Coordinates of C-alpha atoms and ligand atoms in Angstrom, one line a residue:
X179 CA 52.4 14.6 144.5
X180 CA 50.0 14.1 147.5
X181 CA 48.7 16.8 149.9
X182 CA 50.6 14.7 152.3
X183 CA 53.9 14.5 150.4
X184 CA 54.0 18.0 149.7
X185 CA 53.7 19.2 153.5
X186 CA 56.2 16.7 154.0
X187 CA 58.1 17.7 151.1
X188 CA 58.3 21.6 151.9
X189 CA 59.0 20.5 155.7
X190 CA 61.9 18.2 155.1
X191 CA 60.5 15.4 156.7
X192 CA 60.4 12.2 154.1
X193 CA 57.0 10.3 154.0
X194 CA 57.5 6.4 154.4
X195 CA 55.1 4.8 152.2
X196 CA 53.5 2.1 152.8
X197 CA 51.7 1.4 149.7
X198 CA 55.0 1.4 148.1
X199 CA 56.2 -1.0 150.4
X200 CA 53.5 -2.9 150.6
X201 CA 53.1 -3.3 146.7
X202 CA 56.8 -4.7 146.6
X203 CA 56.4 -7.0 149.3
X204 CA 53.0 -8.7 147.6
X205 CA 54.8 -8.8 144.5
X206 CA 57.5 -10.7 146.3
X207 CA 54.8 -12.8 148.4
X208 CA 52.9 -13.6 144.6
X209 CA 56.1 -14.9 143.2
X210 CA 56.5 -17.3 146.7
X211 CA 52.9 -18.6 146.3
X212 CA 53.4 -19.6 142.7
X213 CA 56.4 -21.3 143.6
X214 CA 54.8 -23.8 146.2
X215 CA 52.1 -24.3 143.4
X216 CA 54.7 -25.1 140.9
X217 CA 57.0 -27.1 143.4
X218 CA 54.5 -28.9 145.4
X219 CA 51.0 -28.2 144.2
X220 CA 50.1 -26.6 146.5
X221 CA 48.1 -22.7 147.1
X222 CA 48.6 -21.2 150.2
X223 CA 45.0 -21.3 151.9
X224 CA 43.7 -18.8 154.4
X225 CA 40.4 -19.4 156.3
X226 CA 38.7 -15.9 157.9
X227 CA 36.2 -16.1 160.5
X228 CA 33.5 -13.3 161.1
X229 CA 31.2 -13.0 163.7
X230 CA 28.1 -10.7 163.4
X231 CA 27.5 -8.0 161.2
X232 CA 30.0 -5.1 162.7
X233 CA 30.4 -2.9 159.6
X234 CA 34.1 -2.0 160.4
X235 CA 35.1 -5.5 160.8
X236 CA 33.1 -6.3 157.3
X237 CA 35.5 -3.7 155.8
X238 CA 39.0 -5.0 157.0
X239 CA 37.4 -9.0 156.2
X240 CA 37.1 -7.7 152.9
X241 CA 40.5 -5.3 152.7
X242 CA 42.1 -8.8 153.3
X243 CA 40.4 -11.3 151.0
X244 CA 40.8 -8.9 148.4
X245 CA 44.4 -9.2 148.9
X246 CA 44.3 -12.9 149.3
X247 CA 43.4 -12.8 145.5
X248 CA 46.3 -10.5 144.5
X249 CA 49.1 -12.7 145.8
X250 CA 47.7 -16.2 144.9
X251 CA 46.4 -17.4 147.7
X252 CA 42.9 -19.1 148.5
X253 CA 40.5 -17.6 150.7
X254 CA 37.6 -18.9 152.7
X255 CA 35.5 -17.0 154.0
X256 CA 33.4 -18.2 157.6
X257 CA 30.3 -15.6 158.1
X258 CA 28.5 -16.7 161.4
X259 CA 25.5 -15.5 163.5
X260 CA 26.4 -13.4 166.2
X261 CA 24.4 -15.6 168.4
X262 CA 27.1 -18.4 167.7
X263 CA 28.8 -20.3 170.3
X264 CA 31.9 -20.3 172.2
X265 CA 31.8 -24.2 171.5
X266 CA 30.7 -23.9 168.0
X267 CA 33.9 -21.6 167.4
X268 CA 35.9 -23.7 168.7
X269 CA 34.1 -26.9 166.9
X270 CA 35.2 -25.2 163.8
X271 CA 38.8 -24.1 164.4
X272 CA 39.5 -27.5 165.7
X273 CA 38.3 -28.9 162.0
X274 CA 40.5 -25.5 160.6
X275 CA 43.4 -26.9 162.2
X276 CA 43.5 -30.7 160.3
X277 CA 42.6 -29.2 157.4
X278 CA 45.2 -29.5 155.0
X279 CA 44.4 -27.2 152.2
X280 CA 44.4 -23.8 155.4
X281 CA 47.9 -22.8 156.2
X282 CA 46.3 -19.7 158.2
X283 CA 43.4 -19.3 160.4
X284 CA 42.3 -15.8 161.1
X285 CA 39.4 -15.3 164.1
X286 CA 38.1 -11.6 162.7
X287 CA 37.9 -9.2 166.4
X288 CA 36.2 -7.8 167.8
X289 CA 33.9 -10.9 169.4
X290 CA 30.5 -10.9 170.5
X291 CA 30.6 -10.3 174.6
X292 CA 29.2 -14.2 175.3
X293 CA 32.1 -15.4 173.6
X294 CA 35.6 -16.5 175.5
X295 CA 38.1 -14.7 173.0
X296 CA 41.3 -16.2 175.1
X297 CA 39.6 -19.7 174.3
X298 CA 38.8 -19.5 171.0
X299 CA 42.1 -17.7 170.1
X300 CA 44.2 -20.6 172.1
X301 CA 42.7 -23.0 169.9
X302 CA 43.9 -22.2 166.9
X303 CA 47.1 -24.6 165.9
X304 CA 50.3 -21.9 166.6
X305 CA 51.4 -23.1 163.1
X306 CA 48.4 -22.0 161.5
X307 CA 48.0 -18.6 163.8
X308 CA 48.9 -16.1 161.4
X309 CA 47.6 -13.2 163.3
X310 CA 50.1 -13.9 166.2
X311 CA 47.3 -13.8 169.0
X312 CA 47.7 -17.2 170.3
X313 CA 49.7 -17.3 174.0
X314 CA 52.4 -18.8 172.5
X315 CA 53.2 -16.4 169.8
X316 CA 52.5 -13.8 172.7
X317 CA 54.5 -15.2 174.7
X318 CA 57.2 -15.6 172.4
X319 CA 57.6 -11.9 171.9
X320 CA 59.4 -11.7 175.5
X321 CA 61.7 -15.2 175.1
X322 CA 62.1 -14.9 171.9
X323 CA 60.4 -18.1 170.2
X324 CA 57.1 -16.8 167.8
X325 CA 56.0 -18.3 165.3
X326 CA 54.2 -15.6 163.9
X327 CA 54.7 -12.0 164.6
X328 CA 51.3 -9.8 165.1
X329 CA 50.6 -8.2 161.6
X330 CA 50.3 -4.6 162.6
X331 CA 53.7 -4.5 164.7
X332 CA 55.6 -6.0 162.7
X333 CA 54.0 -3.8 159.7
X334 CA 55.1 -1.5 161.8
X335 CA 59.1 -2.8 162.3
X336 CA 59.3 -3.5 158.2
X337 CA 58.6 0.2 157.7
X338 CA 61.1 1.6 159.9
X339 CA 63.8 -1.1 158.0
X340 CA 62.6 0.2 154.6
X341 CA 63.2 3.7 155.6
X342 CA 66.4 2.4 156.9
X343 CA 65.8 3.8 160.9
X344 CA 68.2 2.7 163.7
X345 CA 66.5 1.2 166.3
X346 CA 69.0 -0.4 168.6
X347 CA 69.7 2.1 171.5
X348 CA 66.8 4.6 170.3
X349 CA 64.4 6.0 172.9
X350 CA 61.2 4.8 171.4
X351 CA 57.9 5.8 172.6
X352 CA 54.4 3.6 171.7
X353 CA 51.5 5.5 172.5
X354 CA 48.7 2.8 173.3
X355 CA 48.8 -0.7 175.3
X356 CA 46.9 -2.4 173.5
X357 CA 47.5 -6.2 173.2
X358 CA 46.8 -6.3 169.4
X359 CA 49.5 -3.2 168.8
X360 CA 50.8 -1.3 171.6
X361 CA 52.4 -4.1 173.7
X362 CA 53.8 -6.3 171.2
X363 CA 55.2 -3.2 169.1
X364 CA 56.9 -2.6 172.1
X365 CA 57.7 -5.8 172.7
X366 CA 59.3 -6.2 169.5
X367 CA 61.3 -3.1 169.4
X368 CA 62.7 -4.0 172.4
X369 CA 64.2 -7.4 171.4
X370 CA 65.9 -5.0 169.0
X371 CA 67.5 -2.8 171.6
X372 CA 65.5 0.2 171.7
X373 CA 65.0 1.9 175.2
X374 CA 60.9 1.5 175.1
X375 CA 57.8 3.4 177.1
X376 CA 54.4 2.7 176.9
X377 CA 51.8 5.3 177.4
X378 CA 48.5 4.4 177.4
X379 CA 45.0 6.1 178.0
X380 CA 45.2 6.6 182.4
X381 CA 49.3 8.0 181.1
X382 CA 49.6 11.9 183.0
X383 CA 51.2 14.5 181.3
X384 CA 51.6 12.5 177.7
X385 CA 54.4 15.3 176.1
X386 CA 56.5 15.1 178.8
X387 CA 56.8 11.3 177.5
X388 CA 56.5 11.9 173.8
X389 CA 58.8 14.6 173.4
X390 CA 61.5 12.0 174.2
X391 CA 61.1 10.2 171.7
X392 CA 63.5 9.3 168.5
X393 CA 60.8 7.1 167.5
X394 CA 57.5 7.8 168.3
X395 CA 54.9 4.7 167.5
X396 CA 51.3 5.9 168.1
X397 CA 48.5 3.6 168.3
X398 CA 45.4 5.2 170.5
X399 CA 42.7 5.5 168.2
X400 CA 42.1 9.2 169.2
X401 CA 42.0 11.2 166.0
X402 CA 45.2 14.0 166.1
X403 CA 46.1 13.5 169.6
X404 CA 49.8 13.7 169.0
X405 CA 50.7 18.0 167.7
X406 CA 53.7 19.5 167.2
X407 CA 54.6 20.4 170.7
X408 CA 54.6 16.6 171.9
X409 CA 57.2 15.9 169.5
X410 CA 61.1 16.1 169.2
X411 CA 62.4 17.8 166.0
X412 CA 64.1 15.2 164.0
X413 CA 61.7 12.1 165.2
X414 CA 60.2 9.4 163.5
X415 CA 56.9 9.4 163.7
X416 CA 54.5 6.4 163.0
X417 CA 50.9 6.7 163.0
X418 CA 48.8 3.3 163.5
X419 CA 46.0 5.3 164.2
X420 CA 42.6 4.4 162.0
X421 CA 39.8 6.4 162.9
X422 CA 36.7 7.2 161.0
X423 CA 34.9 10.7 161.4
X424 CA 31.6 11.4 160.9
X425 CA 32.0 13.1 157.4
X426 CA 33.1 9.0 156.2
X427 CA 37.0 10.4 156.2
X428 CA 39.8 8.6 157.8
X429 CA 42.3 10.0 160.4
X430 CA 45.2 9.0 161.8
X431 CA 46.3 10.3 165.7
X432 CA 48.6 12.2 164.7
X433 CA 47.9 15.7 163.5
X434 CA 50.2 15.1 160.1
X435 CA 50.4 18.7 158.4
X436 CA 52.0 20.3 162.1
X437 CA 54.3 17.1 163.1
X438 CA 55.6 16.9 159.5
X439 CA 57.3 20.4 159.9
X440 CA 59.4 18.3 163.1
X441 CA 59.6 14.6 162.0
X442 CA 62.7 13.6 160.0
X443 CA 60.1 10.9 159.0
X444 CA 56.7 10.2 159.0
X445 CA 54.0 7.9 157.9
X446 CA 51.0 8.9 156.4
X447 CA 47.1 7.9 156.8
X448 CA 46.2 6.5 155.2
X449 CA 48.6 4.8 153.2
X450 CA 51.0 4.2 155.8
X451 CA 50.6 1.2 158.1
X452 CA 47.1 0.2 157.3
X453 CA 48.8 -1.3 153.7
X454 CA 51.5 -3.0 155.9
X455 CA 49.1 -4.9 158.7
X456 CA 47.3 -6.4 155.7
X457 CA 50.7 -7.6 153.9
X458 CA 52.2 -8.9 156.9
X459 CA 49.1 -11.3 157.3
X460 CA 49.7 -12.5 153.7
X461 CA 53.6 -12.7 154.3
X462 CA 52.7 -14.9 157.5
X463 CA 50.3 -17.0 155.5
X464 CA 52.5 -17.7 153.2
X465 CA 55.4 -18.5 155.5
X466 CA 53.0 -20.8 157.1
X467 CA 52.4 -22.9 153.8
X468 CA 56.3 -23.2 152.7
X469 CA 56.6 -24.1 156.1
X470 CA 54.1 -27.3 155.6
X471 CA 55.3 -28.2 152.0
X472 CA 59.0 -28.2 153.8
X473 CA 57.7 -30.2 156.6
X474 CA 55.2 -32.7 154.5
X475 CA 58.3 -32.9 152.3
X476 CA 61.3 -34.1 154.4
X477 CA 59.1 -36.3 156.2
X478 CA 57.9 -38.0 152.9
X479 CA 54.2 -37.4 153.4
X480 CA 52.5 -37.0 150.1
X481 CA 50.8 -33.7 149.6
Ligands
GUN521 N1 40.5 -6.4 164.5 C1 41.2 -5.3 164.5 N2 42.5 -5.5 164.0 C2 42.6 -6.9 163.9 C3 43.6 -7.7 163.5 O1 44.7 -7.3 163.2 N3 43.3 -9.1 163.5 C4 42.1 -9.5 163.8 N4 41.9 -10.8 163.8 N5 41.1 -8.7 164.2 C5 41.3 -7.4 164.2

Protein backbone atom coordinates (compact mmCIF):
# COMPACT_ATOMS: atom_id res chain seq x y z
CA UNK A 1 0.00 0.00 0.00
CA UNK A 2 1.06 3.65 -0.70
CA UNK A 3 2.02 6.30 1.90
CA UNK A 4 -0.98 7.97 0.59
CA UNK A 5 -3.43 4.99 0.94
CA UNK A 6 -2.39 4.24 4.25
CA UNK A 7 -3.09 7.86 5.76
CA UNK A 8 -6.20 7.48 4.00
CA UNK A 9 -6.62 4.06 5.01
CA UNK A 10 -6.12 4.66 8.94
CA UNK A 11 -8.32 7.98 8.44
CA UNK A 12 -11.35 6.41 6.77
CA UNK A 13 -11.32 8.44 3.95
CA UNK A 14 -11.16 6.15 0.60
CA UNK A 15 -8.50 7.34 -2.10
CA UNK A 16 -10.04 7.62 -5.73
CA UNK A 17 -7.54 6.39 -8.02
CA UNK A 18 -6.95 7.64 -10.95
CA UNK A 19 -4.46 5.35 -12.37
CA UNK A 20 -6.88 2.64 -11.80
CA UNK A 21 -9.33 4.49 -13.55
CA UNK A 22 -7.43 5.64 -16.06
CA UNK A 23 -5.83 2.18 -16.89
CA UNK A 24 -9.52 0.75 -17.44
CA UNK A 25 -10.63 3.42 -19.50
CA UNK A 26 -7.43 3.06 -22.04
CA UNK A 27 -8.00 -0.42 -22.12
CA UNK A 28 -11.56 0.36 -23.15
CA UNK A 29 -10.34 3.26 -25.56
CA UNK A 30 -7.55 0.48 -27.16
CA UNK A 31 -10.29 -1.99 -27.80
CA UNK A 32 -12.42 1.17 -29.64
CA UNK A 33 -9.36 2.07 -31.77
CA UNK A 34 -8.85 -1.46 -33.00
CA UNK A 35 -12.30 -1.60 -33.87
CA UNK A 36 -12.37 1.42 -36.46
CA UNK A 37 -9.03 -0.20 -37.78
CA UNK A 38 -10.76 -3.48 -38.31
CA UNK A 39 -14.19 -1.92 -39.43
CA UNK A 40 -13.05 0.84 -41.49
CA UNK A 41 -9.38 1.01 -41.78
CA UNK A 42 -8.86 3.42 -40.20
CA UNK A 43 -6.33 4.60 -36.74
CA UNK A 44 -7.47 7.34 -34.91
CA UNK A 45 -4.78 10.26 -35.61
CA UNK A 46 -3.83 13.02 -33.22
CA UNK A 47 -1.68 15.97 -34.32
CA UNK A 48 0.20 17.98 -31.17
CA UNK A 49 1.53 21.36 -31.65
CA UNK A 50 4.45 22.75 -29.46
CA UNK A 51 5.73 26.00 -29.49
CA UNK A 52 9.21 26.88 -27.93
CA UNK A 53 11.16 24.96 -25.70
CA UNK A 54 9.17 25.38 -22.17
CA UNK A 55 10.36 22.30 -20.32
CA UNK A 56 6.92 21.69 -18.52
CA UNK A 57 5.08 21.83 -21.64
CA UNK A 58 7.88 19.31 -23.22
CA UNK A 59 6.86 16.98 -20.33
CA UNK A 60 2.94 16.88 -20.70
CA UNK A 61 3.69 16.76 -25.00
CA UNK A 62 5.43 13.72 -24.18
CA UNK A 63 3.00 12.26 -21.10
CA UNK A 64 0.44 12.38 -24.06
CA UNK A 65 2.17 10.85 -27.03
CA UNK A 66 3.27 8.24 -24.94
CA UNK A 67 -0.20 7.42 -24.41
CA UNK A 68 -1.17 7.87 -27.97
CA UNK A 69 0.98 4.71 -28.39
CA UNK A 70 -0.76 2.63 -25.60
CA UNK A 71 -4.27 2.86 -26.97
CA UNK A 72 -3.55 2.59 -30.80
CA UNK A 73 -3.65 5.73 -31.93
CA UNK A 74 -1.14 7.79 -34.29
CA UNK A 75 0.57 10.64 -33.14
CA UNK A 76 2.25 13.64 -34.86
CA UNK A 77 4.16 15.55 -33.37
CA UNK A 78 4.57 19.63 -34.63
CA UNK A 79 7.78 21.22 -32.83
CA UNK A 80 8.03 24.98 -33.90
CA UNK A 81 10.32 27.95 -33.21
CA UNK A 82 9.12 30.13 -30.64
CA UNK A 83 9.58 32.93 -33.02
CA UNK A 84 6.72 31.38 -35.22
CA UNK A 85 3.82 33.16 -36.43
CA UNK A 86 0.32 33.80 -35.48
CA UNK A 87 -0.35 33.34 -39.35
CA UNK A 88 1.94 30.40 -39.65
CA UNK A 89 -0.12 28.67 -36.77
CA UNK A 90 -2.99 29.24 -38.24
CA UNK A 91 -1.50 28.22 -41.96
CA UNK A 92 -1.00 24.89 -40.32
CA UNK A 93 -4.17 24.21 -38.43
CA UNK A 94 -6.13 25.21 -41.42
CA UNK A 95 -4.13 22.16 -43.42
CA UNK A 96 -4.79 19.98 -39.78
CA UNK A 97 -8.30 20.50 -40.26
CA UNK A 98 -8.68 18.78 -44.17
CA UNK A 99 -6.54 16.33 -43.22
CA UNK A 100 -8.11 13.14 -43.15
CA UNK A 101 -5.84 10.83 -41.44
CA UNK A 102 -6.10 13.70 -37.84
CA UNK A 103 -9.29 13.22 -36.00
CA UNK A 104 -7.79 15.64 -33.07
CA UNK A 105 -5.79 18.69 -33.17
CA UNK A 106 -4.13 19.66 -29.98
CA UNK A 107 -2.47 23.51 -29.77
CA UNK A 108 0.14 22.62 -26.60
CA UNK A 109 -0.28 26.09 -23.98
CA UNK A 110 1.06 27.94 -22.90
CA UNK A 111 1.81 30.31 -26.20
CA UNK A 112 4.54 32.61 -26.86
CA UNK A 113 3.15 36.38 -25.83
CA UNK A 114 3.20 37.63 -29.85
CA UNK A 115 0.88 34.94 -30.52
CA UNK A 116 -3.21 35.52 -30.63
CA UNK A 117 -4.18 32.26 -28.58
CA UNK A 118 -8.15 33.10 -29.10
CA UNK A 119 -7.21 33.06 -32.87
CA UNK A 120 -5.25 30.22 -33.29
CA UNK A 121 -7.54 28.14 -30.81
CA UNK A 122 -10.82 29.35 -33.03
CA UNK A 123 -9.29 27.91 -35.88
CA UNK A 124 -9.22 24.60 -35.14
CA UNK A 125 -12.39 22.60 -36.86
CA UNK A 126 -14.82 22.06 -33.41
CA UNK A 127 -14.93 18.36 -34.73
CA UNK A 128 -11.37 17.98 -34.51
CA UNK A 129 -10.89 20.20 -31.05
CA UNK A 130 -10.30 17.60 -28.67
CA UNK A 131 -9.01 19.81 -25.94
CA UNK A 132 -12.49 21.59 -25.74
CA UNK A 133 -10.88 25.18 -25.99
CA UNK A 134 -12.58 26.34 -29.10
CA UNK A 135 -15.62 29.13 -28.29
CA UNK A 136 -17.90 26.75 -29.34
CA UNK A 137 -17.12 23.91 -27.11
CA UNK A 138 -16.90 26.76 -24.48
CA UNK A 139 -19.74 27.94 -25.16
CA UNK A 140 -21.43 24.88 -25.19
CA UNK A 141 -20.76 24.14 -21.54
CA UNK A 142 -23.49 26.87 -20.52
CA UNK A 143 -26.42 25.80 -23.46
CA UNK A 144 -25.56 22.60 -23.38
CA UNK A 145 -24.24 21.67 -27.04
CA UNK A 146 -20.12 20.61 -26.82
CA UNK A 147 -18.61 18.74 -28.84
CA UNK A 148 -15.80 17.99 -26.73
CA UNK A 149 -15.59 18.45 -23.09
CA UNK A 150 -12.15 20.06 -21.68
CA UNK A 151 -9.90 17.01 -20.64
CA UNK A 152 -9.06 17.98 -17.15
CA UNK A 153 -12.92 18.74 -16.00
CA UNK A 154 -14.30 16.20 -17.20
CA UNK A 155 -11.25 13.95 -15.78
CA UNK A 156 -12.41 15.48 -13.10
CA UNK A 157 -16.50 14.55 -13.40
CA UNK A 158 -15.43 10.67 -14.45
CA UNK A 159 -13.76 10.40 -11.14
CA UNK A 160 -16.40 11.52 -8.90
CA UNK A 161 -18.86 8.86 -11.19
CA UNK A 162 -16.31 6.05 -10.48
CA UNK A 163 -16.34 6.69 -6.87
CA UNK A 164 -19.97 6.77 -7.24
CA UNK A 165 -20.43 10.72 -5.66
CA UNK A 166 -23.89 12.45 -5.84
CA UNK A 167 -23.56 15.57 -7.46
CA UNK A 168 -27.01 16.82 -8.19
CA UNK A 169 -28.03 19.23 -5.32
CA UNK A 170 -24.42 19.13 -3.64
CA UNK A 171 -22.69 22.34 -2.53
CA UNK A 172 -19.66 22.14 -4.63
CA UNK A 173 -16.78 24.42 -4.30
CA UNK A 174 -13.90 24.87 -7.26
CA UNK A 175 -11.02 26.64 -6.04
CA UNK A 176 -9.49 28.39 -9.19
CA UNK A 177 -11.15 30.27 -12.31
CA UNK A 178 -9.17 29.35 -14.65
CA UNK A 179 -10.63 28.92 -18.17
CA UNK A 180 -8.70 25.61 -18.82
CA UNK A 181 -10.14 24.05 -15.23
CA UNK A 182 -11.87 26.18 -12.86
CA UNK A 183 -14.68 27.56 -15.00
CA UNK A 184 -15.65 24.84 -17.03
CA UNK A 185 -15.41 22.34 -13.98
CA UNK A 186 -17.84 24.41 -12.62
CA UNK A 187 -19.55 24.86 -15.51
CA UNK A 188 -20.00 21.24 -15.86
CA UNK A 189 -21.03 20.40 -12.45
CA UNK A 190 -23.56 22.66 -12.65
CA UNK A 191 -25.37 21.29 -15.70
CA UNK A 192 -25.59 18.40 -13.30
CA UNK A 193 -27.33 20.18 -10.50
CA UNK A 194 -24.75 20.95 -8.07
CA UNK A 195 -25.12 24.39 -6.11
CA UNK A 196 -21.50 25.75 -7.45
CA UNK A 197 -18.90 28.67 -6.08
CA UNK A 198 -15.89 29.79 -7.57
CA UNK A 199 -13.10 31.04 -5.63
CA UNK A 200 -10.30 32.31 -7.28
CA UNK A 201 -6.91 34.12 -6.36
CA UNK A 202 -8.53 38.10 -5.36
CA UNK A 203 -11.35 35.41 -3.16
CA UNK A 204 -11.32 37.02 0.89
CA UNK A 205 -11.56 34.73 3.61
CA UNK A 206 -11.17 31.37 1.35
CA UNK A 207 -12.43 28.79 4.53
CA UNK A 208 -15.34 30.55 5.04
CA UNK A 209 -16.08 29.30 1.36
CA UNK A 210 -14.39 25.91 1.41
CA UNK A 211 -15.66 24.70 4.56
CA UNK A 212 -19.07 24.52 2.74
CA UNK A 213 -18.28 22.38 0.66
CA UNK A 214 -19.63 18.50 -0.07
CA UNK A 215 -17.38 18.59 -2.92
CA UNK A 216 -14.49 20.49 -2.84
CA UNK A 217 -12.62 20.72 -6.53
CA UNK A 218 -9.30 22.63 -6.13
CA UNK A 219 -7.37 23.86 -8.98
CA UNK A 220 -4.95 26.95 -7.89
CA UNK A 221 -1.64 25.82 -8.48
CA UNK A 222 -0.48 26.89 -4.95
CA UNK A 223 1.17 23.89 -3.28
CA UNK A 224 -1.02 22.77 0.12
CA UNK A 225 -3.15 25.72 0.17
CA UNK A 226 -6.24 23.78 1.20
CA UNK A 227 -5.52 22.21 5.38
CA UNK A 228 -7.72 20.66 7.47
CA UNK A 229 -9.51 23.55 8.90
CA UNK A 230 -10.86 24.77 5.39
CA UNK A 231 -12.58 21.59 5.05
CA UNK A 232 -15.95 19.91 6.05
CA UNK A 233 -15.61 16.43 7.73
CA UNK A 234 -17.10 14.03 5.32
CA UNK A 235 -16.15 16.00 1.96
CA UNK A 236 -14.83 15.08 -1.19
CA UNK A 237 -11.98 16.36 -1.97
CA UNK A 238 -10.29 16.68 -5.50
CA UNK A 239 -6.96 17.92 -6.01
CA UNK A 240 -6.11 19.23 -9.72
CA UNK A 241 -3.31 20.90 -8.30
CA UNK A 242 0.30 20.07 -10.17
CA UNK A 243 3.02 21.82 -8.80
CA UNK A 244 6.69 21.21 -8.97
CA UNK A 245 9.04 22.13 -5.95
CA UNK A 246 12.45 22.83 -6.06
CA UNK A 247 13.67 19.43 -4.70
CA UNK A 248 12.10 17.96 -8.53
CA UNK A 249 8.88 16.55 -6.28
CA UNK A 250 5.36 17.06 -7.25
CA UNK A 251 2.53 18.60 -5.03
CA UNK A 252 -0.79 18.82 -5.23
CA UNK A 253 -2.80 22.02 -3.23
CA UNK A 254 -4.08 20.32 -1.00
CA UNK A 255 -2.19 19.31 2.12
CA UNK A 256 -3.20 15.41 1.72
CA UNK A 257 -1.96 13.65 5.03
CA UNK A 258 -4.30 16.52 7.30
CA UNK A 259 -7.47 16.60 4.81
CA UNK A 260 -7.42 12.87 4.59
CA UNK A 261 -8.29 12.57 8.36
CA UNK A 262 -11.74 14.77 7.17
CA UNK A 263 -12.52 13.78 3.50
CA UNK A 264 -14.91 10.80 3.07
CA UNK A 265 -12.85 10.88 -0.26
CA UNK A 266 -9.98 12.10 -1.75
CA UNK A 267 -7.70 12.03 -4.64
CA UNK A 268 -4.18 11.73 -4.55
CA UNK A 269 -1.13 13.52 -6.36
CA UNK A 270 -0.04 12.34 -8.14
CA UNK A 271 -1.96 9.64 -9.40
CA UNK A 272 -5.17 11.28 -9.17
CA UNK A 273 -6.37 13.60 -11.87
CA UNK A 274 -3.13 14.09 -13.77
CA UNK A 275 -3.83 10.23 -15.18
CA UNK A 276 -7.47 11.25 -15.98
CA UNK A 277 -6.75 14.76 -18.12
CA UNK A 278 -4.50 12.66 -20.22
CA UNK A 279 -7.21 9.82 -20.84
CA UNK A 280 -9.90 12.05 -21.41
CA UNK A 281 -7.92 13.59 -24.45
CA UNK A 282 -7.45 10.08 -25.82
CA UNK A 283 -11.32 9.23 -25.08
CA UNK A 284 -12.12 12.60 -27.10
CA UNK A 285 -9.73 11.62 -29.88
CA UNK A 286 -11.18 8.70 -30.27
CA UNK A 287 -14.73 9.85 -30.14
CA UNK A 288 -13.68 12.24 -32.79
CA UNK A 289 -12.53 9.32 -35.26
CA UNK A 290 -15.74 6.93 -34.85
CA UNK A 291 -17.41 10.01 -35.30
CA UNK A 292 -15.85 10.54 -38.94
CA UNK A 293 -15.87 6.76 -39.94
CA UNK A 294 -19.81 7.08 -38.93
CA UNK A 295 -20.19 10.23 -40.79
CA UNK A 296 -17.80 9.22 -44.05
CA UNK A 297 -19.89 6.00 -43.82
CA UNK A 298 -23.64 6.96 -44.05
CA UNK A 299 -22.79 9.40 -46.49
CA UNK A 300 -20.96 6.84 -48.76
CA UNK A 301 -17.65 8.59 -48.91
CA UNK A 302 -14.90 6.15 -49.29
CA UNK A 303 -12.33 6.20 -46.55
N1 LIG B 1 -1.36 23.37 -20.87
C1 LIG B 1 -1.69 23.01 -19.62
N2 LIG B 1 -2.75 22.18 -19.64
C2 LIG B 1 -3.11 22.03 -20.93
C3 LIG B 1 -4.14 21.30 -21.58
O1 LIG B 1 -4.97 20.62 -20.97
N3 LIG B 1 -4.16 21.41 -22.93
C4 LIG B 1 -3.29 22.18 -23.61
N4 LIG B 1 -3.41 22.24 -24.93
N5 LIG B 1 -2.33 22.87 -23.04
C5 LIG B 1 -2.24 22.79 -21.71
Amino acid sequence: MSRQADIAAQSGATIIDGRALARDMREVLRQRAAGLQERFGIKPGLAVILVGKDPASGVYVANKIRACDQVGIHSRTIRLETTVSTHELLELIRALNVDTSIHGILVQLPLPGHIDMPAVLDAIDVNKDVDGFHLYNIGGLVTGGTVFSPCTPFGVLKLLEYAKIPIEGQNVVVVGASNIVGKPTALMLMARDATVSICHAKTRDLAQFTILADILVVAAGVPHLIVPQMVKRGAVVIDVGINRMPDGSIMGDVEFDGVAQKASFITPVPGGVGPMTVTMLLSNTVDGAEAFCNAADSTSISL
